[in-house]
Amino acid sequence: MNKLKKVFSKENKVLLGELVRTEFKLRYQGSILGYAWSLLRPLVMFLILYIVFVKFLRLGGDVPHFPIYLLLGIVLWTFFADITSQGLGSVVGRGDLIRKIRIPRWIIVLSTSVSAIINLGLNLLVVLVFMYFNKVDLLETSLWFPLVLIEIYIFGLGLALFLSASFVKYRDISYIWELVLQAGFYVTPILYPLTLITNVDYQKILLINPVAQAIQDGRYALVTHQTLTTTQVFGHAYYRIIPVGICIFVLIGGVLYFRKNAKSFAENL
Amino acid sequence: MKDVMISVESISKSFKLPHEKQGSVKNAFVNIFRSKRTFEQQKVLNNVSFDIKEGEFFGIVGRNGSGKSTLLKLLAGIYSPDRGLIKINGKLTPFIELGVGFNPELTGRENVFLNGALLGFSRKDMDAMYDEIVAFAEIEKFMDQKLKNYSSGMQVRLAFSIAIRAKTDILLIDEVLAVGDANFQRKCFKIFRDIKALGKTVVFVTHDMGAVQEYCDRALMIQDGEIVDIGTPREIALRYELANTEDQSGSTKSKKLERPKNPSIQIKDIKIKSGGKASKRFSIKDEIVADVDIEVSKSVAFQINLFFVRSSGVYMAGINSNEHLGLENYKLPVGRHTLRCKVQAGQLVKDEYSVGVGIYTEGYSPDLIDIIDQTYTDDTPQITIIDSSIYQDGDFYLQGEWLETKNTKK
């Protein structure tokens, strides 16, 4: 209990706030459009994918509001990719601090994840605007949507802790993770509706991935009930215990691994 | 009995230095199958123990690579010891260097707040202190410029003025005096005095024996990862000097010249005093008194020269007796005599000097009778000129003065 109090002490909160602020200030340093890039990036990405996959390849024709469905998937995936890839480099990137000052090391990883949350917030605003113009009905299940975000956050943070700590020792991790994210982007039903895969076994395998399960549930909750979720694929809602379990397992593992290695960050950097 | 603020109990620390930098997954993978990885275990600290009491100004001295920075990092909690225990009783500054976390892309103002947060200050705290910090650093005009456009001196000043505001019981200071101009150094010294007056505990790592003797209550000397000695600043400063000269003489030992054998006048001893007491430290107003004991076995005309050699080995200046004791035919009868030489310490700049004495035959091309000097022997008297001359640089104290000659009033 006392330890938890220490974790959320005033000093730590102040430091976290200041680190996030700095990161935000520096991110678009020197660019003309500045913060607008936070919105522009996913929008342009969305536009490209929309033109290629929806207009040219005619995917998702039978899914209502497919553009929104696509956009939400991209936004959620970007959230996950941001947390993990920025978290990965955070400890090494702030080596100057770690070698010379005693601050809780996890704050550095946490600060990048908070930046990712802010980014997500901006992107979700864009999604809401599109939903309004696309006349998507407000679903009751929208109330469940935050749970999806929490799940992705937990999974991403756990991975970020693990990745950032191992990146101190093994610099190949960044290249490996880049490839994993690339593969993950296609293995996760982001661009295509899950219904495109007809083999149920494959659908099951894909939905074990917490991000895939979360994205599908998010779409179901916010955009359209015509989304294939874990409930339908596995036959029962309780099967979510598998991806959720993975998330919790990854977070605990990440925290333990990080704690074990944090002591020697200063000398290994 | 004051409370112990920092207690270090037999800590050891070593680093693994891989022979082949093993920074990739492939190597790590390959090494799993190799029976032994090749790395060197470098012991940086070995079984180090000491206590620092409340309100003490504690110096840690040692040469480069002696382990003093590692020790400081262990105290700061940046490294953790392999073995042993460090108990800290109170709040400790978390940084060991000034300006940690300064970002060149941010403005001075933004950096102040970021740096403050690293020390645990909220925005509100910093707002209250902001003006004071900027005024102390003397850079009001530049606060909205990016830090990368600051001179290094400005950065240090800004960092220092934030750092001294840290509300901690124990302050860790590592070689801050090496930077900044003379004016700012003087300010730092003043702050040190203030900190000392407040009764804060300070751990001060330095090479500067003058500063150690000036500010520290106690000091520790570390060499090759082990404590050589803990004691008064004076003892430690001497010890440090000794270790340094030992090392220098180690390489030049073979080159030592031989003193003349059975000279007609032999130098027996040189005693350095100040105000009647034996002394090795002198400040600007002190008079260096050197009593030279000589034994005359054959009464010959001679002249005597007392001289100062800087720590760099450069012959600084000497004072010859013929102006004072007579140019020609100055003799002393057979027996033991003491000659006294007085020199104003303020003419020498801050440094460590070895004192030498030479006795020569009279005339303009004299022969050496006897000498005590670094190049002949190791046990020359050593003196330290302290803070006296932080106001000037160069090789000697230039005497003279500044005046206003004309005042035109408007």
Coordinates of N, CA and C in Angstrom, one line a residue, chain A residues 99-101, chain B residues 57-76 78-79 93-100 156 159-160 163-164 170-180 188 192 195 202-208 211-212 216 222:
Chain A
R99 N 21.6 7.9 -16.8 CA 22.9 7.8 -16.3 C 23.3 8.8 -15.2
K100 N 22.5 9.9 -15.2 CA 22.9 10.9 -14.3 C 22.0 11.4 -13.2
I101 N 20.8 10.8 -13.2 CA 19.9 11.2 -12.2 C 19.0 10.1 -11.7
Chain B
F57 N 30.5 18.6 5.9 CA 30.9 18.9 4.5 C 32.0 17.9 4.2
F58 N 31.6 16.9 3.4 CA 32.5 15.7 3.3 C 33.1 15.6 1.9
G59 N 34.4 15.6 1.9 CA 35.1 15.6 0.6 C 35.4 14.2 0.1
I60 N 35.3 13.9 -1.1 CA 35.8 12.7 -1.7 C 36.9 13.0 -2.7
V61 N 38.1 12.6 -2.5 CA 39.1 12.9 -3.5 C 39.8 11.7 -4.0
G62 N 40.3 11.8 -5.1 CA 40.9 10.6 -5.8 C 41.2 11.0 -7.2
R63 N 42.1 10.3 -7.8 CA 42.4 10.6 -9.2 C 41.4 10.0 -10.2
N64 N 41.6 10.4 -11.4 CA 40.7 9.8 -12.5 C 40.8 8.3 -12.4
G65 N 39.6 7.6 -12.5 CA 39.6 6.2 -12.5 C 39.8 5.5 -11.1
S66 N 39.8 6.4 -10.1 CA 40.0 5.8 -8.8 C 38.7 5.2 -8.2
G67 N 37.6 5.5 -8.9 CA 36.3 5.0 -8.4 C 35.4 6.0 -7.7
K68 N 35.8 7.3 -7.7 CA 35.1 8.2 -6.9 C 33.7 8.6 -7.6
S69 N 33.7 8.6 -8.9 CA 32.5 8.9 -9.6 C 31.5 7.8 -9.4
T70 N 32.0 6.5 -9.5 CA 31.1 5.4 -9.3 C 30.6 5.4 -7.9
L71 N 31.4 5.8 -6.9 CA 30.9 5.9 -5.5 C 29.8 6.9 -5.4
L72 N 30.0 8.0 -6.1 CA 29.0 9.1 -6.0 C 27.7 8.6 -6.7
K73 N 27.8 7.9 -7.8 CA 26.6 7.3 -8.5 C 25.9 6.3 -7.6
L74 N 26.7 5.6 -6.9 CA 26.1 4.6 -5.9 C 25.3 5.4 -4.8
L75 N 25.9 6.4 -4.3 CA 25.3 7.2 -3.3 C 24.0 7.8 -3.8
A76 N 24.0 8.3 -5.1 CA 22.9 8.9 -5.7 C 21.8 7.9 -6.0
I78 N 22.0 5.8 -8.6 CA 21.9 5.6 -10.0 C 22.5 4.2 -10.3
Y79 N 23.5 3.8 -9.7 CA 23.9 2.4 -9.7 C 23.5 1.7 -8.4
T93 N 20.0 14.8 -3.0 CA 19.8 15.3 -4.4 C 20.0 14.1 -5.3
P94 N 19.1 14.0 -6.3 CA 19.2 12.8 -7.1 C 20.2 12.9 -8.3
F95 N 20.8 14.1 -8.5 CA 21.6 14.2 -9.6 C 23.1 14.4 -9.2
I96 N 24.0 14.0 -10.1 CA 25.4 14.1 -9.8 C 26.1 15.1 -10.8
E97 N 25.3 15.7 -11.7 CA 26.0 16.6 -12.6 C 25.0 17.7 -12.8
L98 N 25.5 18.9 -13.2 CA 24.6 20.0 -13.4 C 23.9 19.9 -14.7
G99 N 22.7 20.4 -14.8 CA 22.0 20.5 -16.1 C 21.6 19.2 -16.7
V100 N 21.4 18.2 -15.9 CA 20.9 16.9 -16.4 C 19.5 17.1 -17.0
V156 N 25.6 26.4 -17.5 CA 26.1 26.0 -16.2 C 25.5 26.9 -15.1
A159 N 21.9 26.0 -14.7 CA 21.8 24.7 -14.0 C 22.1 24.8 -12.5
F160 N 23.2 25.5 -12.2 CA 23.6 25.7 -10.9 C 22.5 26.4 -10.0
A163 N 19.8 24.0 -9.3 CA 20.3 22.9 -8.4 C 20.3 23.3 -7.0
I164 N 20.8 24.5 -6.7 CA 21.0 24.8 -5.3 C 19.6 25.1 -4.6
I170 N 20.7 16.3 1.9 CA 22.1 15.9 1.5 C 22.3 16.4 0.1
L171 N 23.4 17.1 -0.1 CA 23.7 17.6 -1.4 C 24.9 16.8 -2.0
L172 N 24.8 16.4 -3.2 CA 25.9 15.8 -3.9 C 26.5 16.7 -4.9
I173 N 27.8 17.0 -4.8 CA 28.4 18.0 -5.8 C 29.6 17.4 -6.4
D174 N 29.6 17.3 -7.7 CA 30.7 16.7 -8.4 C 31.4 17.8 -9.3
E175 N 32.6 18.2 -8.9 CA 33.4 19.1 -9.7 C 32.7 20.2 -10.3
V176 N 31.9 20.9 -9.6 CA 31.2 22.1 -10.3 C 32.1 23.2 -10.5
L177 N 33.2 23.2 -9.7 CA 34.1 24.4 -9.7 C 34.9 24.5 -11.0
A178 N 34.9 23.4 -11.8 CA 35.7 23.4 -12.9 C 35.2 24.3 -14.0
V179 N 33.9 24.7 -13.9 CA 33.3 25.5 -15.0 C 32.9 26.9 -14.5
G180 N 32.6 27.7 -15.4 CA 32.2 29.1 -15.1 C 33.4 30.0 -15.0
C188 N 29.7 30.7 -6.5 CA 29.6 29.3 -6.1 C 30.2 29.1 -4.7
F192 N 28.5 27.8 -1.3 CA 29.0 26.7 -0.5 C 29.0 27.1 1.0
I195 N 25.5 27.1 2.3 CA 25.0 25.8 2.5 C 25.6 25.2 3.8
V202 N 26.9 17.9 3.0 CA 27.3 18.0 1.6 C 28.4 16.9 1.3
V203 N 28.2 16.3 0.2 CA 29.2 15.4 -0.3 C 29.8 16.0 -1.5
F204 N 31.1 16.2 -1.5 CA 31.8 17.0 -2.5 C 32.9 16.3 -3.1
V205 N 32.8 16.0 -4.4 CA 33.9 15.2 -5.1 C 34.8 16.2 -5.9
T206 N 36.0 16.1 -5.7 CA 36.9 17.1 -6.4 C 38.3 16.7 -6.5
H207 N 39.1 17.4 -7.3 CA 40.5 17.2 -7.4 C 41.2 18.4 -6.7
D208 N 40.4 19.4 -6.4 CA 41.0 20.7 -6.0 C 41.2 20.6 -4.4
A211 N 40.1 23.7 -2.4 CA 38.7 23.7 -2.0 C 38.4 22.8 -0.9
V212 N 39.0 21.6 -1.0 CA 38.8 20.6 0.1 C 39.2 21.2 1.4
C216 N 35.8 21.6 3.5 CA 35.4 20.3 4.0 C 35.7 20.2 5.5
I222 N 40.3 8.0 -2.1 CA 40.1 6.7 -2.7 C 41.1 6.5 -3.8

